[in-house]
Short mmCIF file of C-alpha atoms in Angstrom, two decimals:
data_model
loop_
_atom_site.label_atom_id
_atom_site.label_comp_id
_atom_site.label_asym_id
_atom_site.label_seq_id
_atom_site.Cartn_x
_atom_site.Cartn_y
_atom_site.Cartn_z
CA MET G 1 -29.76 -14.92 -10.41
CA ALA G 2 -26.97 -17.30 -9.55
CA VAL G 3 -24.39 -14.64 -10.31
CA ARG G 4 -21.18 -15.82 -11.94
CA GLY G 5 -17.84 -14.12 -11.62
CA ALA G 6 -15.62 -13.25 -14.52
CA GLY G 7 -13.30 -16.21 -14.17
CA GLN G 8 -12.77 -18.85 -16.83
CA ASP G 9 -15.62 -21.27 -17.51
CA GLY G 10 -17.94 -19.42 -15.18
CA VAL G 11 -15.84 -20.17 -12.11
CA TYR G 12 -17.06 -17.98 -9.30
CA GLU G 13 -15.08 -15.13 -7.93
CA ASP G 14 -16.13 -14.23 -4.40
CA ARG G 15 -17.03 -17.89 -3.94
CA THR G 16 -17.39 -17.68 -0.16
CA LEU G 17 -19.64 -14.64 -0.40
CA ILE G 18 -21.84 -16.25 -3.02
CA ASP G 19 -22.11 -19.49 -1.05
CA GLN G 20 -23.22 -17.47 1.97
CA LEU G 21 -25.81 -15.56 -0.04
CA VAL G 22 -27.18 -18.81 -1.44
CA ALA G 23 -27.35 -20.25 2.07
CA ASP G 24 -29.19 -17.13 3.25
CA GLY G 25 -31.69 -17.38 0.40
CA GLU G 26 -30.47 -14.15 -1.21
CA LEU G 27 -29.27 -15.85 -4.41
CA SER G 28 -30.46 -18.91 -6.29
CA ASP G 29 -28.28 -22.00 -6.17
CA PRO G 30 -26.29 -21.92 -9.44
CA ALA G 31 -26.61 -25.69 -9.77
CA SER G 32 -30.40 -25.60 -9.51
CA THR G 33 -32.70 -25.35 -12.51
CA ARG G 34 -33.88 -21.96 -11.29
CA GLY G 35 -30.31 -20.69 -11.01
CA ARG G 36 -29.41 -21.98 -14.46
CA LEU G 37 -32.50 -20.34 -15.96
CA LEU G 38 -31.65 -17.00 -14.37
CA ASN G 39 -28.05 -17.15 -15.50
CA CYS G 40 -29.06 -18.03 -19.02
CA GLY G 41 -31.78 -15.38 -19.07
CA ALA G 42 -29.34 -12.72 -17.89
CA ARG G 43 -26.81 -13.64 -20.57
CA LEU G 44 -29.38 -13.67 -23.36
CA PHE G 45 -30.99 -10.42 -22.20
CA GLN G 46 -27.56 -8.79 -22.41
CA GLN G 47 -26.69 -10.30 -25.79
CA LYS G 48 -30.02 -10.07 -27.60
CA GLY G 49 -32.12 -7.75 -25.49
CA PHE G 50 -35.20 -8.64 -23.47
CA ALA G 51 -37.68 -8.14 -26.32
CA ARG G 52 -35.79 -10.41 -28.73
CA THR G 53 -35.16 -13.17 -26.19
CA THR G 54 -37.91 -15.78 -26.02
CA VAL G 55 -38.78 -18.26 -23.31
CA ARG G 56 -37.99 -20.94 -25.87
CA ASP G 57 -34.48 -19.48 -26.29
CA ILE G 58 -33.87 -19.71 -22.56
CA GLY G 59 -35.24 -23.24 -22.32
CA ALA G 60 -33.14 -24.42 -25.25
CA GLU G 61 -29.96 -23.01 -23.68
CA VAL G 62 -30.66 -24.73 -20.37
CA GLY G 63 -31.84 -27.93 -22.01
CA ILE G 64 -35.46 -28.02 -20.86
CA LEU G 65 -38.79 -27.54 -22.61
CA SER G 66 -39.99 -23.95 -22.62
CA GLY G 67 -43.19 -25.00 -20.87
CA SER G 68 -41.17 -26.34 -17.94
CA ILE G 69 -39.87 -22.84 -17.24
CA PHE G 70 -43.32 -21.91 -15.96
CA HIS G 71 -42.87 -24.30 -13.06
CA HIS G 72 -40.28 -21.79 -11.82
CA PHE G 73 -41.45 -18.43 -13.19
CA SER G 74 -44.85 -17.11 -14.19
CA SER G 75 -43.54 -15.12 -17.17
CA LYS G 76 -40.46 -13.90 -19.01
CA GLU G 77 -40.88 -10.57 -17.24
CA GLU G 78 -40.63 -12.32 -13.88
CA ILE G 79 -37.33 -13.85 -14.99
CA LEU G 80 -36.06 -10.34 -15.78
CA ARG G 81 -37.21 -8.99 -12.42
CA CYS G 82 -35.58 -11.87 -10.53
CA VAL G 83 -32.35 -11.39 -12.50
CA MET G 84 -32.28 -7.72 -11.53
CA GLU G 85 -33.05 -8.45 -7.89
CA GLU G 86 -30.32 -11.05 -7.55
CA VAL G 87 -27.80 -8.87 -9.36
CA ILE G 88 -28.53 -6.07 -6.87
CA ARG G 89 -28.27 -8.42 -3.88
CA PHE G 90 -24.88 -9.66 -5.00
CA ALA G 91 -23.56 -6.20 -5.90
CA ARG G 92 -24.76 -4.84 -2.57
CA ALA G 93 -23.19 -7.66 -0.54
CA ARG G 94 -19.93 -7.42 -2.44
CA MET G 95 -19.67 -3.67 -1.93
CA ALA G 96 -20.69 -3.88 1.72
CA ALA G 97 -17.88 -6.39 2.33
CA ALA G 98 -15.36 -4.14 0.55
CA VAL G 99 -16.43 -1.11 2.59
CA ALA G 100 -16.32 -3.07 5.85
CA ALA G 101 -12.71 -4.01 5.13
CA GLU G 102 -11.68 -0.33 5.23
CA GLU G 103 -11.69 2.08 8.18
CA ASP G 104 -10.97 5.42 6.54
CA PRO G 105 -14.02 6.95 4.77
CA ARG G 106 -11.91 7.94 1.77
CA ASP G 107 -10.71 4.35 1.39
CA GLN G 108 -14.31 3.22 1.75
CA LEU G 109 -15.29 5.53 -1.10
CA ARG G 110 -12.52 4.11 -3.24
CA ALA G 111 -13.84 0.60 -2.46
CA CYS G 112 -17.32 1.65 -3.60
CA ILE G 113 -15.95 3.17 -6.79
CA ARG G 114 -13.90 0.08 -7.61
CA CYS G 115 -16.82 -2.29 -6.94
CA GLU G 116 -19.19 -0.31 -9.15
CA LEU G 117 -16.63 0.05 -11.95
CA GLU G 118 -16.09 -3.71 -11.90
CA ALA G 119 -19.85 -4.23 -12.04
CA VAL G 120 -20.40 -1.72 -14.85
CA HIS G 121 -17.66 -3.34 -16.92
CA GLY G 122 -18.88 -6.87 -16.24
CA HIS G 123 -15.79 -7.99 -14.35
CA SER G 124 -17.48 -9.19 -11.18
CA VAL G 125 -21.24 -8.70 -11.41
CA PRO G 126 -22.43 -9.96 -14.81
CA GLY G 127 -25.87 -8.60 -15.62
CA PHE G 128 -25.38 -5.25 -13.89
CA SER G 129 -25.96 -3.34 -17.14
CA ILE G 130 -29.40 -4.95 -17.45
CA LEU G 131 -30.53 -2.77 -14.55
CA VAL G 132 -30.33 0.22 -16.90
CA LEU G 133 -30.75 -1.26 -20.36
CA GLU G 134 -33.93 -3.20 -19.64
CA TRP G 135 -35.54 -1.02 -16.98
CA ARG G 136 -38.47 -0.08 -19.21
CA SER G 137 -39.20 -3.75 -19.86
CA LEU G 138 -40.45 -4.14 -16.29
CA SER G 139 -44.03 -3.51 -15.23
CA SER G 140 -44.60 -0.64 -12.80
CA GLU G 141 -45.13 -3.17 -10.01
CA SER G 142 -41.84 -4.92 -10.76
CA GLN G 143 -40.05 -1.57 -11.02
CA ALA G 144 -41.27 -0.67 -7.53
CA SER G 145 -39.98 -3.99 -6.17
CA VAL G 146 -36.55 -3.54 -7.75
CA LEU G 147 -36.34 0.10 -6.62
CA ARG G 148 -36.93 -0.88 -2.99
CA LEU G 149 -34.05 -3.33 -3.21
CA ARG G 150 -31.89 -0.90 -5.15
CA ASP G 151 -32.25 1.65 -2.36
CA SER G 152 -30.41 -0.68 0.03
CA TYR G 153 -27.49 -0.66 -2.42
CA GLU G 154 -27.60 3.12 -2.72
CA GLN G 155 -27.73 3.45 1.06
CA ILE G 156 -24.18 2.11 1.32
CA TRP G 157 -23.00 4.96 -0.91
CA ARG G 158 -24.95 7.58 1.02
CA GLU G 159 -23.52 6.38 4.33
CA VAL G 160 -19.97 6.55 2.97
CA PHE G 161 -20.50 10.08 1.67
CA THR G 162 -22.02 11.07 5.03
CA ARG G 163 -18.92 9.83 6.86
CA LEU G 164 -16.65 11.51 4.33
CA GLY G 165 -18.53 14.82 4.45
CA ARG G 166 -17.81 15.67 0.80
CA PRO G 167 -17.80 16.60 -2.02
CA LEU G 168 -21.20 18.10 -1.14
CA ASP G 169 -23.25 18.45 2.01
CA ASP G 170 -25.99 16.34 0.43
CA PRO G 171 -24.87 12.65 0.31
CA ALA G 172 -27.66 11.76 -2.12
CA LEU G 173 -26.54 14.43 -4.59
CA SER G 174 -22.91 13.37 -4.22
CA ARG G 175 -24.00 9.85 -5.08
CA ARG G 176 -25.91 10.96 -8.18
CA LEU G 177 -22.91 12.87 -9.48
CA ILE G 178 -20.48 10.00 -9.02
CA GLN G 179 -23.00 7.48 -10.35
CA GLY G 180 -23.20 9.38 -13.62
CA ALA G 181 -19.43 9.57 -13.88
CA ILE G 182 -18.95 5.84 -13.26
CA ALA G 183 -21.81 4.68 -15.49
CA HIS G 184 -20.55 6.75 -18.42
CA THR G 185 -17.17 4.98 -18.39
CA HIS G 186 -18.90 2.04 -20.06
CA ASN G 187 -19.05 4.11 -23.25
CA TRP G 188 -15.37 5.01 -23.48
CA PHE G 189 -13.13 3.07 -21.10
CA ARG G 190 -11.51 -0.09 -22.46
CA PRO G 191 -8.82 -1.41 -20.08
CA GLU G 192 -7.51 -3.97 -22.57
CA GLY G 193 -4.23 -2.77 -24.01
CA LYS G 194 -4.27 0.43 -22.00
CA THR G 195 -1.89 1.53 -19.27
CA LEU G 196 -4.80 2.61 -17.05
CA SER G 197 -6.44 -0.30 -15.26
CA LEU G 198 -9.78 -0.33 -13.44
CA GLU G 199 -7.82 0.11 -10.24
CA GLY G 200 -6.07 3.11 -11.75
CA LEU G 201 -9.34 4.55 -12.98
CA SER G 202 -10.78 4.11 -9.48
CA GLY G 203 -7.97 6.27 -8.15
CA GLN G 204 -8.55 8.94 -10.78
CA ILE G 205 -12.26 9.16 -9.98
CA LEU G 206 -11.50 9.25 -6.26
CA ALA G 207 -9.07 12.13 -6.82
CA VAL G 208 -11.84 14.14 -8.51
CA PHE G 209 -14.54 13.53 -5.91
CA ALA G 210 -12.40 13.31 -2.78
CA PRO G 211 -9.00 14.94 -3.33
CA GLU G 212 -6.51 14.53 -0.50
#
C-alpha cells in the first residue's frame, strides 16, 4: 500500500521515510498503478468493508477496467493482504524511527504509544484498522504471511518493555495489556473539541503502564 498521511489532499506526512521505503521496495510507489490500486482498495475496505467492495469498485475509482487489475493482483483477497502488509511495514518503520530518536526506555515507550494511537485513530497510518476489522477475510495462508510481518512490529514493543523492565517481567504480556488499552480508545476517544489531545492521551497511558 502506498500509505498516505493525514495531510490535506493526501499529502504525505513522513515523506522522507516513505520515499526511503519505496526505494527499498517495502512500499509501492504511490504514483504507480499498483500503489493507486492499493490506496483505493484500503479506503474502500474501510468505508464499505471487504465483502461489499468489488474489484469493479476499485477499478472505477482508479480509472481502469476491472480486468486490468488482474495484471497486478491475482484476486481481491491478494489486494487486501498486500494492503495489510504495507500498512504494517510503514507502521513498523515509523515506530522504529520514533524509538531510535529517544534514549530513555520510558521515552521510547511513550513514542510507541503515540505512534500506535496515531495509527489506530487514522492520523498517520491510514488502513491500520483494517488489520483487525478484516482479519477473517484473509485465507489461512495469507494470515500466516501477515502474522510473520506483524511479529516484526510487535518485536519493537517487546524490546522496549525488556529495556524498561516493567510493568511486568514478561514483555509479551506487557505488550498485550497495553495493546488492548490503546486499541479500545478507538471506541471512545474523540480528540476533536476535547482538551485532551493524542499527545495528552499518550502521557496518560504512559503514566498507567510506566509511572515515574
